[in-house]
């Protein structure tokens, strides 16, 4: 990190007590930058586009926040808090589309995970077609939402696979 910044390790450690302190500072900065770009409340139609733009502006910070911090025991609490907050916002947003119960719980956890992993995969692929990235990720999210919605079934359809009844 010092080499990338063009400074020596001595100068770097003058500003930070430890490697963990430096990591925490970078993580806090990435979290603050993301919150100022994306927001922390309810998300509208442009939420995925804003998330994609935030990730494109700071890909390393985005990956650090959503991928690497969760793997580090010392920073897992921050990653878990972010995951829980994202699921709670998703739950509020989805409650009008999906009835309360296990499928809402599932979707509330899945939608933020799909959004984040979709953005990271887009970053890792070299950020192809930036103008279409949010729409494509949004399509995947909509698929997850659709899968969580109740389906209308004929009274016997849950007992038999599609096609004629057995013995016909």
PDB file of C-alpha atoms in Angstrom:
ATOM      1  CA  UNK A   1       0.000   0.000   0.000  1.00  0.00           C
ATOM      2  CA  UNK A   2       2.832   2.375   0.823  1.00  0.00           C
ATOM      3  CA  UNK A   3       4.425   1.723  -2.577  1.00  0.00           C
ATOM      4  CA  UNK A   4       1.142   2.470  -4.367  1.00  0.00           C
ATOM      5  CA  UNK A   5       0.840   5.736  -2.436  1.00  0.00           C
ATOM      6  CA  UNK A   6       4.447   6.613  -3.281  1.00  0.00           C
ATOM      7  CA  UNK A   7       5.546   6.822   0.338  1.00  0.00           C
ATOM      8  CA  UNK A   8       7.641   4.743   2.692  1.00  0.00           C
ATOM      9  CA  UNK A   9       6.267   2.371   5.308  1.00  0.00           C
ATOM     10  CA  UNK A  10       7.729   4.610   8.016  1.00  0.00           C
ATOM     11  CA  UNK A  11       5.607   7.547   6.868  1.00  0.00           C
ATOM     12  CA  UNK A  12       2.583   5.309   6.522  1.00  0.00           C
ATOM     13  CA  UNK A  13       2.905   3.985  10.071  1.00  0.00           C
ATOM     14  CA  UNK A  14       3.345   7.520  11.459  1.00  0.00           C
ATOM     15  CA  UNK A  15      -0.295   8.088  10.566  1.00  0.00           C
ATOM     16  CA  UNK A  16      -1.581   4.696  11.706  1.00  0.00           C
ATOM     17  CA  UNK A  17      -0.821   2.740  14.875  1.00  0.00           C
ATOM     18  CA  UNK A  18      -1.017  -0.581  13.073  1.00  0.00           C
ATOM     19  CA  UNK A  19      -1.941  -2.326   9.874  1.00  0.00           C
ATOM     20  CA  UNK A  20      -5.388  -2.959  11.380  1.00  0.00           C
ATOM     21  CA  UNK A  21      -5.762   0.781  12.109  1.00  0.00           C
ATOM     22  CA  UNK A  22      -4.881   1.597   8.526  1.00  0.00           C
ATOM     23  CA  UNK A  23      -7.293  -1.039   7.222  1.00  0.00           C
ATOM     24  CA  UNK A  24     -10.072   0.284   9.492  1.00  0.00           C
ATOM     25  CA  UNK A  25      -9.457   3.828   8.241  1.00  0.00           C
ATOM     26  CA  UNK A  26      -9.671   2.754   4.595  1.00  0.00           C
ATOM     27  CA  UNK A  27     -12.779   0.706   5.357  1.00  0.00           C
ATOM     28  CA  UNK A  28     -14.443   3.625   7.165  1.00  0.00           C
ATOM     29  CA  UNK A  29     -13.621   5.947   4.268  1.00  0.00           C
ATOM     30  CA  UNK A  30     -15.107   3.481   1.755  1.00  0.00           C
ATOM     31  CA  UNK A  31     -18.244   3.107   3.880  1.00  0.00           C
ATOM     32  CA  UNK A  32     -18.638   6.883   4.272  1.00  0.00           C
ATOM     33  CA  UNK A  33     -18.116   7.458   0.561  1.00  0.00           C
ATOM     34  CA  UNK A  34     -20.672   4.781  -0.314  1.00  0.00           C
ATOM     35  CA  UNK A  35     -23.239   6.158   2.161  1.00  0.00           C
ATOM     36  CA  UNK A  36     -22.830   9.680   0.794  1.00  0.00           C
ATOM     37  CA  UNK A  37     -23.268   8.437  -2.788  1.00  0.00           C
ATOM     38  CA  UNK A  38     -25.973   5.805  -2.365  1.00  0.00           C
ATOM     39  CA  UNK A  39     -27.660   7.009   0.815  1.00  0.00           C
ATOM     40  CA  UNK A  40     -28.752   5.050   3.849  1.00  0.00           C
ATOM     41  CA  UNK A  41     -32.550   5.088   3.657  1.00  0.00           C
ATOM     42  CA  UNK A  42     -35.151   3.851   1.263  1.00  0.00           C
ATOM     43  CA  UNK A  43     -33.956   3.246  -2.259  1.00  0.00           C
ATOM     44  CA  UNK A  44     -35.765   4.291  -5.400  1.00  0.00           C
ATOM     45  CA  UNK A  45     -35.739   3.189  -9.006  1.00  0.00           C
ATOM     46  CA  UNK A  46     -32.196   4.467  -9.562  1.00  0.00           C
ATOM     47  CA  UNK A  47     -30.625   2.672  -6.568  1.00  0.00           C
ATOM     48  CA  UNK A  48     -28.759   0.083  -8.656  1.00  0.00           C
ATOM     49  CA  UNK A  49     -27.474   2.750 -11.063  1.00  0.00           C
ATOM     50  CA  UNK A  50     -26.206   4.805  -8.123  1.00  0.00           C
ATOM     51  CA  UNK A  51     -24.569   1.695  -6.634  1.00  0.00           C
ATOM     52  CA  UNK A  52     -22.859   0.926  -9.965  1.00  0.00           C
ATOM     53  CA  UNK A  53     -21.574   4.506 -10.222  1.00  0.00           C
ATOM     54  CA  UNK A  54     -20.277   4.398  -6.650  1.00  0.00           C
ATOM     55  CA  UNK A  55     -18.455   1.132  -7.335  1.00  0.00           C
ATOM     56  CA  UNK A  56     -16.993   2.458 -10.586  1.00  0.00           C
ATOM     57  CA  UNK A  57     -15.721   5.566  -8.785  1.00  0.00           C
ATOM     58  CA  UNK A  58     -13.922   3.509  -6.115  1.00  0.00           C
ATOM     59  CA  UNK A  59     -13.669  -0.147  -7.182  1.00  0.00           C
ATOM     60  CA  UNK A  60     -11.014  -1.039  -4.616  1.00  0.00           C
ATOM     61  CA  UNK A  61     -12.981   0.536  -1.767  1.00  0.00           C
ATOM     62  CA  UNK A  62     -16.151  -1.215  -2.930  1.00  0.00           C
ATOM     63  CA  UNK A  63     -14.438  -4.613  -3.034  1.00  0.00           C
ATOM     64  CA  UNK A  64     -12.792  -3.970   0.320  1.00  0.00           C
ATOM     65  CA  UNK A  65     -16.103  -3.085   1.911  1.00  0.00           C
ATOM     66  CA  UNK A  66     -18.186  -5.909   0.482  1.00  0.00           C
ATOM     67  CA  UNK A  67     -15.767  -8.733  -0.152  1.00  0.00           C
ATOM     68  CA  UNK A  68     -12.598  -8.470   1.897  1.00  0.00           C
ATOM     69  CA  UNK A  69     -13.900  -7.013   5.178  1.00  0.00           C
ATOM     70  CA  UNK A  70     -16.300  -9.929   5.619  1.00  0.00           C
ATOM     71  CA  UNK A  71     -13.363 -12.354   5.467  1.00  0.00           C
ATOM     72  CA  UNK A  72     -11.341 -10.572   8.144  1.00  0.00           C
ATOM     73  CA  UNK A  73     -12.414 -11.511  11.691  1.00  0.00           C
ATOM     74  CA  UNK A  74     -11.364  -8.110  13.016  1.00  0.00           C
ATOM     75  CA  UNK A  75     -13.689  -6.312  10.580  1.00  0.00           C
ATOM     76  CA  UNK A  76     -16.463  -8.868  10.275  1.00  0.00           C
ATOM     77  CA  UNK A  77     -18.681  -6.858  12.646  1.00  0.00           C
ATOM     78  CA  UNK A  78     -18.745  -3.909  10.257  1.00  0.00           C
ATOM     79  CA  UNK A  79     -19.508  -6.151   7.281  1.00  0.00           C
ATOM     80  CA  UNK A  80     -22.272  -7.924   9.230  1.00  0.00           C
ATOM     81  CA  UNK A  81     -23.812  -4.593  10.277  1.00  0.00           C
ATOM     82  CA  UNK A  82     -23.839  -3.431   6.660  1.00  0.00           C
ATOM     83  CA  UNK A  83     -25.439  -6.710   5.536  1.00  0.00           C
ATOM     84  CA  UNK A  84     -28.116  -6.478   8.249  1.00  0.00           C
ATOM     85  CA  UNK A  85     -28.898  -2.840   7.422  1.00  0.00           C
ATOM     86  CA  UNK A  86     -29.155  -3.663   3.707  1.00  0.00           C
ATOM     87  CA  UNK A  87     -31.535  -6.543   4.423  1.00  0.00           C
ATOM     88  CA  UNK A  88     -33.714  -4.322   6.619  1.00  0.00           C
ATOM     89  CA  UNK A  89     -33.987  -1.638   3.929  1.00  0.00           C
ATOM     90  CA  UNK A  90     -34.759  -4.326   1.333  1.00  0.00           C
ATOM     91  CA  UNK A  91     -37.418  -5.823   3.627  1.00  0.00           C
ATOM     92  CA  UNK A  92     -39.162  -2.434   3.942  1.00  0.00           C
ATOM     93  CA  UNK A  93     -38.988  -1.876   0.183  1.00  0.00           C
ATOM     94  CA  UNK A  94     -40.222  -5.372  -0.670  1.00  0.00           C
ATOM     95  CA  UNK A  95     -43.015  -5.578   1.916  1.00  0.00           C
ATOM     96  CA  UNK A  96     -45.466  -4.026  -0.526  1.00  0.00           C
ATOM     97  CA  UNK A  97     -44.725  -6.676  -3.143  1.00  0.00           C
ATOM     98  CA  UNK A  98     -44.177  -9.848  -1.130  1.00  0.00           C
ATOM     99  CA  UNK A  99     -46.352 -10.986   1.804  1.00  0.00           C
ATOM    100  CA  UNK A 100     -44.713 -11.251   5.227  1.00  0.00           C
ATOM    101  CA  UNK A 101     -43.176 -14.641   5.870  1.00  0.00           C
ATOM    102  CA  UNK A 102     -40.237 -16.777   4.833  1.00  0.00           C
ATOM    103  CA  UNK A 103     -40.224 -15.666   1.177  1.00  0.00           C
ATOM    104  CA  UNK A 104     -40.011 -12.004   2.189  1.00  0.00           C
ATOM    105  CA  UNK A 105     -37.184 -12.920   4.582  1.00  0.00           C
ATOM    106  CA  UNK A 106     -35.436 -14.780   1.767  1.00  0.00           C
ATOM    107  CA  UNK A 107     -35.847 -11.949  -0.743  1.00  0.00           C
ATOM    108  CA  UNK A 108     -34.754  -9.301   1.772  1.00  0.00           C
ATOM    109  CA  UNK A 109     -31.455 -11.135   2.210  1.00  0.00           C
ATOM    110  CA  UNK A 110     -31.064 -12.164  -1.423  1.00  0.00           C
ATOM    111  CA  UNK A 111     -31.747  -8.866  -3.193  1.00  0.00           C
ATOM    112  CA  UNK A 112     -28.881  -6.899  -1.560  1.00  0.00           C
ATOM    113  CA  UNK A 113     -26.540  -9.880  -2.006  1.00  0.00           C
ATOM    114  CA  UNK A 114     -27.426 -10.140  -5.707  1.00  0.00           C
ATOM    115  CA  UNK A 115     -26.953  -6.401  -6.162  1.00  0.00           C
ATOM    116  CA  UNK A 116     -23.542  -6.373  -4.480  1.00  0.00           C
ATOM    117  CA  UNK A 117     -22.273  -9.551  -6.125  1.00  0.00           C
ATOM    118  CA  UNK A 118     -23.612  -8.369  -9.480  1.00  0.00           C
ATOM    119  CA  UNK A 119     -21.688  -5.118  -9.148  1.00  0.00           C
ATOM    120  CA  UNK A 120     -18.502  -6.884  -8.026  1.00  0.00           C
ATOM    121  CA  UNK A 121     -18.757  -9.358 -10.923  1.00  0.00           C
ATOM    122  CA  UNK A 122     -19.209  -6.378 -13.268  1.00  0.00           C
ATOM    123  CA  UNK A 123     -16.112  -4.713 -11.794  1.00  0.00           C
ATOM    124  CA  UNK A 124     -14.136  -7.957 -12.076  1.00  0.00           C
ATOM    125  CA  UNK A 125     -15.197  -8.335 -15.735  1.00  0.00           C
ATOM    126  CA  UNK A 126     -13.600  -4.969 -16.517  1.00  0.00           C
ATOM    127  CA  UNK A 127     -16.750  -2.814 -16.194  1.00  0.00           C
ATOM    128  CA  UNK A 128     -18.256  -3.675 -19.608  1.00  0.00           C
ATOM    129  CA  UNK A 129     -21.035  -1.475 -21.018  1.00  0.00           C
ATOM    130  CA  UNK A 130     -21.309   0.873 -18.028  1.00  0.00           C
ATOM    131  CA  UNK A 131     -24.510   2.362 -19.403  1.00  0.00           C
ATOM    132  CA  UNK A 132     -26.211  -1.047 -19.329  1.00  0.00           C
ATOM    133  CA  UNK A 133     -24.738  -2.508 -16.135  1.00  0.00           C
ATOM    134  CA  UNK A 134     -27.424  -1.205 -13.775  1.00  0.00           C
ATOM    135  CA  UNK A 135     -30.231  -2.375 -16.052  1.00  0.00           C
ATOM    136  CA  UNK A 136     -28.750  -5.865 -16.343  1.00  0.00           C
ATOM    137  CA  UNK A 137     -28.171  -6.172 -12.608  1.00  0.00           C
ATOM    138  CA  UNK A 138     -31.687  -4.837 -12.070  1.00  0.00           C
ATOM    139  CA  UNK A 139     -33.083  -7.608 -14.269  1.00  0.00           C
ATOM    140  CA  UNK A 140     -31.443 -10.205 -12.046  1.00  0.00           C
ATOM    141  CA  UNK A 141     -32.845  -8.498  -8.957  1.00  0.00           C
ATOM    142  CA  UNK A 142     -36.323  -8.446 -10.500  1.00  0.00           C
ATOM    143  CA  UNK A 143     -35.987 -12.182 -11.155  1.00  0.00           C
ATOM    144  CA  UNK A 144     -35.289 -12.769  -7.460  1.00  0.00           C
ATOM    145  CA  UNK A 145     -38.265 -10.607  -6.484  1.00  0.00           C
ATOM    146  CA  UNK A 146     -40.541 -12.469  -8.901  1.00  0.00           C
ATOM    147  CA  UNK A 147     -39.353 -15.795  -7.510  1.00  0.00           C
ATOM    148  CA  UNK A 148     -40.312 -14.686  -3.995  1.00  0.00           C
ATOM    149  CA  UNK A 149     -43.822 -13.579  -4.910  1.00  0.00           C
ATOM    150  CA  UNK A 150     -46.710 -15.963  -4.293  1.00  0.00           C
ATOM    151  CA  UNK A 151     -47.661 -18.120  -7.227  1.00  0.00           C
ATOM    152  CA  UNK A 152     -51.183 -19.014  -8.132  1.00  0.00           C
ATOM    153  CA  UNK A 153     -51.632 -22.746  -8.442  1.00  0.00           C
ATOM    154  CA  UNK A 154     -54.569 -24.918  -9.374  1.00  0.00           C
ATOM    155  CA  UNK A 155     -55.852 -26.813  -6.303  1.00  0.00           C
ATOM    156  CA  UNK A 156     -54.121 -30.101  -7.251  1.00  0.00           C
ATOM    157  CA  UNK A 157     -51.072 -28.678  -9.058  1.00  0.00           C
ATOM    158  CA  UNK A 158     -48.851 -28.886  -5.987  1.00  0.00           C
ATOM    159  CA  UNK A 159     -49.372 -32.658  -5.804  1.00  0.00           C
ATOM    160  CA  UNK A 160     -48.631 -33.569  -9.424  1.00  0.00           C
ATOM    161  CA  UNK A 161     -45.976 -32.578 -11.906  1.00  0.00           C
ATOM    162  CA  UNK A 162     -47.070 -30.823 -15.096  1.00  0.00           C
ATOM    163  CA  UNK A 163     -48.748 -33.098 -17.600  1.00  0.00           C
ATOM    164  CA  UNK A 164     -51.494 -35.656 -17.397  1.00  0.00           C
ATOM    165  CA  UNK A 165     -52.310 -37.207 -14.032  1.00  0.00           C
ATOM    166  CA  UNK A 166     -50.588 -40.509 -13.246  1.00  0.00           C
ATOM    167  CA  UNK A 167     -52.306 -43.534 -14.795  1.00  0.00           C
ATOM    168  CA  UNK A 168     -53.896 -41.619 -17.688  1.00  0.00           C
TER     169      UNK A 168
END
